[in-house]
Every structure is written in structure tokens, then in C-alpha cells.
């Protein structure tokens, strides 16, 4: 598999090198194009910081971040992002929220009006694949938390990004809704083949979705363990009760235990 994302010995301190304990220390990883990778680790260990480095929102003190062969030196435009809070704009309908990245991004803004019908059709198609057909004209407050997060996923994918960065996108949802959204995400990924970095503290979520899981130590965040997940796809909720699945979750849990105790 060709390397799509490469972090080489990245150290990053929020105030700049030497001002404080780094948020990320000497982190290296390689992610293939189209691969689905999860980052897991205790709260405050630097997972979100790693995403900021990959997306170009925070420059490292040292080390190199490369995406698609290019050194990251400014915020990337080919990225989709979604976070724990769906952050839909309350005065826009679901459809208008999904269209937002096309309206504001420099690369699409010029053509947005001209191609509006095309964009609307794409947004409707995406909303349909996540089960939100019929909710296009609803306001965010009329949607449940899970539906808002579905819409947020559509918004993060509307510009067909090569890279999707997900920062604990399902953490605020109840367990049943969260598991439904695992399947929604898995289907989107299998259909569209973008590269994903999913930050989560839910080890079952990591094993369910990822091809590979990295465990990050407590601050300063270092990558302390890497585990391939070779389970067949599509993964199903029944398969989470299989011994293979359970063994993988336990193996990860042991490593999280180590980094917490250290
Ligand atoms: P995680 O996502 O794993 O919970 P973060 O990457 O958000 O962790 O944070 C890593 C460390 O950096 C934490 O100790 C956090 O307090 C600190 N940190 C995060 N954002 C900032 C910021 N903007 N300025 C200063 N320190 C920050
Ligand atoms: Mg975080």
C-alpha cells in the first residue's frame, strides 16, 4: 500500500519548543491511502493534537508531516473533519449545513452558484445513504443527536475529501446510536475509499472500524503500540461477540492500562 500520511518523529508544544511539556513527542506513523486507522489513548494524551498536525492547523516543533507526498505547511483543503459535537449551524437546514463546505471553501466557492443543482443532488444522495432522506429541510434542533452526527458526517464528505479526520465523533451518543453510526461510517468508507484517522477512547469502536490501531501514551503523547485488525469486512455487530474481536479489544486494553499506570 502506498504511504498517504507520514509523520516522522513529530514533537509539538503548544507554546513552542521548550515552553512546556510537549503535547506530542517523537511520534512517527505511516498510513496507507484508503486505510482506516484509529488513534486511542487516555484523555489529554495528544490525540486531537496529532490530528491538528496532520491537517496543518498546528506546526510541529520538529519532525515532518507529509500528506500525499507533500510536507504539510498550511491547513489542508482536501480534508473532511467531524467532531464530538455535530456543530451544525442552527439557522440552516440539514441540507444547507451539508452544503456549507462547498460555499465557503476557496476551491469550490467560485463554481458554487453555477453548480448548485449538482451540489444539491450530491448532498441529497449523501443524506440518503446515511438514512436522512426526508430530513433535508429540517432544522438541526428537529434532529436527534445521532441524526445530527449523521448530517455532520455528510458535511465532512460533501467535497469528496481524500482524507477524513474524526475526533471522537460518536462520544456524545448513547451506545445503541453509536453502534448504528459505526455501520453508517463503515458503509461510507467502503463505498468511497477515503483515508480515515479516527480518534476515539472506545476500544470496541476502534476494533470495529479500523484496519490498524495506534495506542498513544499519556502526555507527552508518544505512539507506544500498533495493532493491525485483520477481521473480515463488513464487520457486523454480531461479530463483536466473537472471540477474535474480544481478544483484540483486550490486547488494546492491556496497553492502555500500561500507559495509564506509567
Ligand atoms: P486528547 O485529544 O488526547 O484528549 P489533546 O491533543 O487535546 O489531547 O491535548 C494534549 C495536551 O495538550 C493536553 O495536556 C492539553 O491540555 C494540551 N492542549 C490542548 N490544546 C491546547 C492549546 N490550544 N493550548 C495549550 N495546550 C493545549
Ligand atoms: Mg481530543
Short mmCIF file of C-alpha atoms and ligand atoms in Angstrom, two decimals:
data_model
loop_
_atom_site.label_atom_id
_atom_site.label_comp_id
_atom_site.label_asym_id
_atom_site.label_seq_id
_atom_site.Cartn_x
_atom_site.Cartn_y
_atom_site.Cartn_z
CA UNK A 1 0.00 0.00 0.00
CA UNK A 2 1.37 3.45 -0.87
CA UNK A 3 2.00 5.77 2.07
CA UNK A 4 -0.51 8.59 2.13
CA UNK A 5 0.21 10.09 5.54
CA UNK A 6 3.65 10.02 7.08
CA UNK A 7 4.58 11.52 10.44
CA UNK A 8 8.29 11.39 11.10
CA UNK A 9 9.45 11.97 14.65
CA UNK A 10 6.98 14.76 15.34
CA UNK A 11 7.28 16.77 18.55
CA UNK A 12 4.82 19.60 19.19
CA UNK A 13 4.50 22.01 22.14
CA UNK A 14 1.58 24.45 22.15
CA UNK A 15 3.62 27.43 23.30
CA UNK A 16 6.55 26.49 21.04
CA UNK A 17 9.56 24.23 21.68
CA UNK A 18 10.89 24.35 25.26
CA UNK A 19 7.97 26.32 26.75
CA UNK A 20 6.18 23.38 28.34
CA UNK A 21 5.83 19.60 28.27
CA UNK A 22 5.15 18.75 24.62
CA UNK A 23 1.63 17.64 23.71
CA UNK A 24 3.13 15.19 21.19
CA UNK A 25 6.62 13.71 21.44
CA UNK A 26 8.65 11.89 18.83
CA UNK A 27 5.58 10.44 17.13
CA UNK A 28 6.02 8.52 13.89
CA UNK A 29 3.39 6.74 11.87
CA UNK A 30 2.57 5.79 8.32
CA UNK A 31 -0.93 5.42 6.93
CA UNK A 32 -1.69 3.97 3.52
CA UNK A 33 -4.05 5.54 1.01
CA UNK A 34 -7.55 4.35 1.72
CA UNK A 35 -6.60 2.89 5.05
CA UNK A 36 -8.77 3.29 8.17
CA UNK A 37 -6.65 3.99 11.23
CA UNK A 38 -7.76 4.61 14.82
CA UNK A 39 -5.83 6.51 17.49
CA UNK A 40 -6.69 5.55 21.04
CA UNK A 41 -5.32 6.75 24.37
CA UNK A 42 -6.24 8.45 27.64
CA UNK A 43 -7.78 11.91 27.72
CA UNK A 44 -5.23 14.70 27.22
CA UNK A 45 -2.64 12.41 25.64
CA UNK A 46 -2.38 14.35 22.39
CA UNK A 47 -4.80 12.60 20.03
CA UNK A 48 -6.53 15.80 18.89
CA UNK A 49 -3.13 17.45 18.66
CA UNK A 50 -1.99 14.75 16.25
CA UNK A 51 -5.00 15.49 14.03
CA UNK A 52 -4.16 19.20 14.12
CA UNK A 53 -0.63 18.40 12.96
CA UNK A 54 -1.82 16.16 10.13
CA UNK A 55 -4.35 18.76 8.94
CA UNK A 56 -1.82 21.59 9.13
CA UNK A 57 -3.59 23.52 11.89
CA UNK A 58 -0.57 23.25 14.26
CA UNK A 59 3.04 23.24 13.07
CA UNK A 60 5.37 20.77 14.82
CA UNK A 61 8.46 21.96 16.77
CA UNK A 62 10.43 19.28 14.98
CA UNK A 63 9.83 16.35 12.67
CA UNK A 64 7.99 16.23 9.38
CA UNK A 65 4.35 15.62 8.48
CA UNK A 66 3.66 14.60 4.91
CA UNK A 67 0.31 14.05 3.24
CA UNK A 68 0.15 12.69 -0.27
CA UNK A 69 3.86 13.22 -0.75
CA UNK A 70 3.85 16.88 0.29
CA UNK A 71 5.17 18.36 3.52
CA UNK A 72 2.27 19.87 5.46
CA UNK A 73 2.97 23.58 5.90
CA UNK A 74 -0.50 25.14 5.91
CA UNK A 75 -4.07 23.95 6.56
CA UNK A 76 -5.00 21.26 4.05
CA UNK A 77 -8.08 21.70 1.90
CA UNK A 78 -8.63 18.07 0.93
CA UNK A 79 -9.63 17.10 4.45
CA UNK A 80 -13.05 16.45 5.90
CA UNK A 81 -13.46 16.74 9.64
CA UNK A 82 -16.09 15.83 12.20
CA UNK A 83 -16.05 16.28 15.95
CA UNK A 84 -17.81 15.14 19.11
CA UNK A 85 -20.38 17.92 18.80
CA UNK A 86 -22.06 17.95 15.42
CA UNK A 87 -21.66 21.78 15.29
CA UNK A 88 -24.45 22.25 12.74
CA UNK A 89 -25.42 25.88 12.21
CA UNK A 90 -28.84 26.24 13.89
CA UNK A 91 -30.24 28.72 11.36
CA UNK A 92 -29.55 26.47 8.39
CA UNK A 93 -31.50 23.42 7.31
CA UNK A 94 -29.85 20.00 7.25
CA UNK A 95 -29.27 20.27 3.51
CA UNK A 96 -27.82 23.78 3.82
CA UNK A 97 -25.49 22.59 6.56
CA UNK A 98 -24.21 19.77 4.36
CA UNK A 99 -23.60 22.24 1.51
CA UNK A 100 -21.67 24.67 3.70
CA UNK A 101 -18.11 23.49 2.94
CA UNK A 102 -18.74 23.97 -0.78
CA UNK A 103 -19.93 27.52 -0.19
CA UNK A 104 -17.00 28.58 1.95
CA UNK A 105 -14.05 26.67 0.51
CA UNK A 106 -11.93 28.68 -1.87
CA UNK A 107 -11.67 25.85 -4.37
CA UNK A 108 -15.46 25.45 -4.71
CA UNK A 109 -16.78 28.94 -3.96
CA UNK A 110 -16.37 30.25 -7.49
CA UNK A 111 -18.38 27.45 -9.04
CA UNK A 112 -20.89 27.01 -6.23
CA UNK A 113 -23.74 29.02 -7.77
CA UNK A 114 -23.20 27.63 -11.23
CA UNK A 115 -23.13 24.06 -10.00
CA UNK A 116 -25.70 24.46 -7.28
CA UNK A 117 -28.13 21.90 -8.69
CA UNK A 118 -25.35 19.34 -8.96
CA UNK A 119 -24.18 20.03 -5.40
CA UNK A 120 -27.72 19.80 -4.03
CA UNK A 121 -28.16 16.45 -5.78
CA UNK A 122 -24.89 15.19 -4.27
CA UNK A 123 -25.90 16.38 -0.80
CA UNK A 124 -29.31 14.73 -1.08
CA UNK A 125 -27.67 11.48 -2.21
CA UNK A 126 -25.29 11.56 0.75
CA UNK A 127 -28.11 12.29 3.20
CA UNK A 128 -30.00 9.35 1.74
CA UNK A 129 -27.08 6.95 2.25
CA UNK A 130 -26.94 7.86 5.95
CA UNK A 131 -30.70 7.45 6.37
CA UNK A 132 -31.68 11.12 6.45
CA UNK A 133 -33.87 11.18 3.37
CA UNK A 134 -36.87 13.37 4.18
CA UNK A 135 -34.96 15.47 6.71
CA UNK A 136 -33.24 17.75 4.20
CA UNK A 137 -35.38 20.76 5.09
CA UNK A 138 -35.46 20.18 8.84
CA UNK A 139 -33.59 22.45 11.22
CA UNK A 140 -30.83 20.84 13.33
CA UNK A 141 -32.86 21.18 16.55
CA UNK A 142 -35.51 18.93 14.98
CA UNK A 143 -32.96 16.11 14.65
CA UNK A 144 -31.82 13.69 17.36
CA UNK A 145 -28.16 13.69 18.39
CA UNK A 146 -27.48 10.66 16.20
CA UNK A 147 -29.19 12.28 13.21
CA UNK A 148 -27.18 15.46 13.72
CA UNK A 149 -23.99 13.42 13.72
CA UNK A 150 -25.10 11.68 10.51
CA UNK A 151 -25.59 15.10 8.93
CA UNK A 152 -22.21 16.19 10.23
CA UNK A 153 -20.61 13.17 8.53
CA UNK A 154 -22.30 14.17 5.27
CA UNK A 155 -20.99 17.71 5.64
CA UNK A 156 -17.47 16.38 6.19
CA UNK A 157 -17.71 14.31 2.98
CA UNK A 158 -19.57 16.64 0.60
CA UNK A 159 -16.40 17.92 -1.07
CA UNK A 160 -15.24 14.29 -1.60
CA UNK A 161 -12.11 14.71 0.54
CA UNK A 162 -9.28 12.19 0.25
CA UNK A 163 -8.80 12.32 3.99
CA UNK A 164 -11.37 12.20 6.77
CA UNK A 165 -10.31 13.20 10.29
CA UNK A 166 -12.75 12.19 13.00
CA UNK A 167 -12.24 13.42 16.55
CA UNK A 168 -14.40 11.30 18.87
CA UNK A 169 -17.41 11.83 16.59
CA UNK A 170 -19.68 9.40 18.43
CA UNK A 171 -18.55 10.01 22.01
CA UNK A 172 -21.63 12.02 22.98
CA UNK A 173 -24.13 9.46 21.66
CA UNK A 174 -25.85 6.66 23.55
CA UNK A 175 -24.43 3.18 22.99
CA UNK A 176 -27.14 2.00 20.57
CA UNK A 177 -26.96 5.10 18.40
CA UNK A 178 -23.17 4.95 18.45
CA UNK A 179 -23.19 1.39 17.12
CA UNK A 180 -25.63 2.35 14.35
CA UNK A 181 -23.24 5.11 13.35
CA UNK A 182 -20.34 2.65 13.19
CA UNK A 183 -22.18 0.92 10.36
CA UNK A 184 -23.02 4.20 8.66
CA UNK A 185 -19.36 5.19 8.70
CA UNK A 186 -18.18 1.75 7.63
CA UNK A 187 -20.54 1.84 4.63
CA UNK A 188 -19.48 5.33 3.59
CA UNK A 189 -15.85 4.33 3.82
CA UNK A 190 -16.30 1.08 1.91
CA UNK A 191 -18.19 2.92 -0.85
CA UNK A 192 -15.89 5.94 -1.14
CA UNK A 193 -12.46 4.68 -0.10
CA UNK A 194 -11.11 7.83 1.55
CA UNK A 195 -8.37 7.57 4.15
CA UNK A 196 -9.58 7.88 7.76
CA UNK A 197 -7.97 8.76 11.06
CA UNK A 198 -10.48 8.17 13.82
CA UNK A 199 -9.68 9.40 17.32
CA UNK A 200 -11.63 7.52 19.95
CA UNK A 201 -11.35 6.32 23.52
CA UNK A 202 -13.77 3.49 22.77
CA UNK A 203 -11.65 0.41 22.12
CA UNK A 204 -14.56 -1.56 20.65
CA UNK A 205 -15.17 1.28 18.23
CA UNK A 206 -11.50 1.23 17.21
CA UNK A 207 -11.52 -2.52 16.58
CA UNK A 208 -14.89 -2.40 14.80
CA UNK A 209 -13.84 0.24 12.31
CA UNK A 210 -10.07 0.29 11.89
CA UNK A 211 -7.57 -1.62 9.79
CA UNK A 212 -4.95 -0.61 12.30
CA UNK A 213 -4.97 0.90 15.79
CA UNK A 214 -2.29 3.08 17.36
CA UNK A 215 -2.15 3.49 21.14
CA UNK A 216 -0.92 6.89 22.33
CA UNK A 217 0.71 7.26 25.77
CA UNK A 218 -0.37 9.86 28.31
CA UNK A 219 1.21 13.30 27.88
CA UNK A 220 3.63 13.82 26.28
CA UNK A 221 1.84 11.75 23.64
CA UNK A 222 4.05 9.05 22.15
CA UNK A 223 2.93 6.19 19.99
CA UNK A 224 3.55 3.16 22.14
CA UNK A 225 1.75 0.33 20.38
CA UNK A 226 0.43 -0.51 16.95
CA UNK A 227 -2.03 -3.29 16.27
CA UNK A 228 -3.37 -4.44 12.90
CA UNK A 229 -7.02 -5.52 12.90
CA UNK A 230 -7.37 -8.27 10.32
CA UNK A 231 -11.05 -9.02 10.92
CA UNK A 232 -13.17 -9.57 7.79
CA UNK A 233 -15.38 -6.79 6.42
CA UNK A 234 -18.01 -5.63 6.53
CA UNK A 235 -17.89 -6.02 10.29
CA UNK A 236 -21.16 -6.64 11.99
CA UNK A 237 -22.47 -6.08 15.48
CA UNK A 238 -22.78 -9.86 15.92
CA UNK A 239 -19.05 -10.18 15.21
CA UNK A 240 -18.28 -8.02 18.25
CA UNK A 241 -19.19 -11.06 20.35
CA UNK A 242 -16.67 -13.31 18.54
CA UNK A 243 -13.56 -14.36 20.41
CA UNK A 244 -11.23 -12.73 17.83
CA UNK A 245 -12.91 -9.40 18.34
CA UNK A 246 -12.91 -9.68 22.12
CA UNK A 247 -9.23 -10.73 22.17
CA UNK A 248 -8.25 -7.66 20.16
CA UNK A 249 -10.16 -5.33 22.49
CA UNK A 250 -8.43 -6.95 25.47
CA UNK A 251 -4.99 -6.64 23.87
CA UNK A 252 -5.61 -2.91 23.38
CA UNK A 253 -6.96 -2.55 26.88
CA UNK A 254 -3.78 -4.05 28.31
CA UNK A 255 -1.70 -1.44 26.51
CA UNK A 256 -3.96 1.42 27.59
CA UNK A 257 -3.61 0.09 31.15
CA UNK A 258 0.16 0.23 30.80
CA UNK A 259 0.21 3.80 29.53
CA UNK A 260 -2.13 4.93 32.29
CA UNK A 261 -0.10 3.27 35.02
CA UNK A 262 3.24 4.54 33.67
P1 LIG B 1 -6.58 14.43 23.59
O1 LIG B 1 -7.24 14.80 22.33
O2 LIG B 1 -5.84 13.14 23.54
O3 LIG B 1 -7.52 14.43 24.77
P2 LIG B 1 -5.16 16.94 23.18
O4 LIG B 1 -4.39 16.70 21.96
O5 LIG B 1 -6.39 17.75 23.08
O6 LIG B 1 -5.46 15.54 23.91
O7 LIG B 1 -4.22 17.65 24.24
C1 LIG B 1 -2.92 17.20 24.57
C2 LIG B 1 -2.35 18.11 25.65
O8 LIG B 1 -2.17 19.44 25.13
C3 LIG B 1 -3.26 18.25 26.86
O9 LIG B 1 -2.47 18.26 28.02
C4 LIG B 1 -3.96 19.56 26.63
O10 LIG B 1 -4.29 20.17 27.85
C5 LIG B 1 -2.92 20.37 25.87
N1 LIG B 1 -3.55 21.31 24.94
C6 LIG B 1 -4.50 21.02 24.03
N2 LIG B 1 -4.84 22.11 23.30
C7 LIG B 1 -4.08 23.12 23.78
C8 LIG B 1 -3.94 24.51 23.43
N3 LIG B 1 -4.67 25.06 22.45
N4 LIG B 1 -3.04 25.23 24.13
C9 LIG B 1 -2.30 24.68 25.12
N5 LIG B 1 -2.37 23.39 25.49
C10 LIG B 1 -3.24 22.61 24.83
MG1 LIG B 2 -9.18 15.29 21.97
#
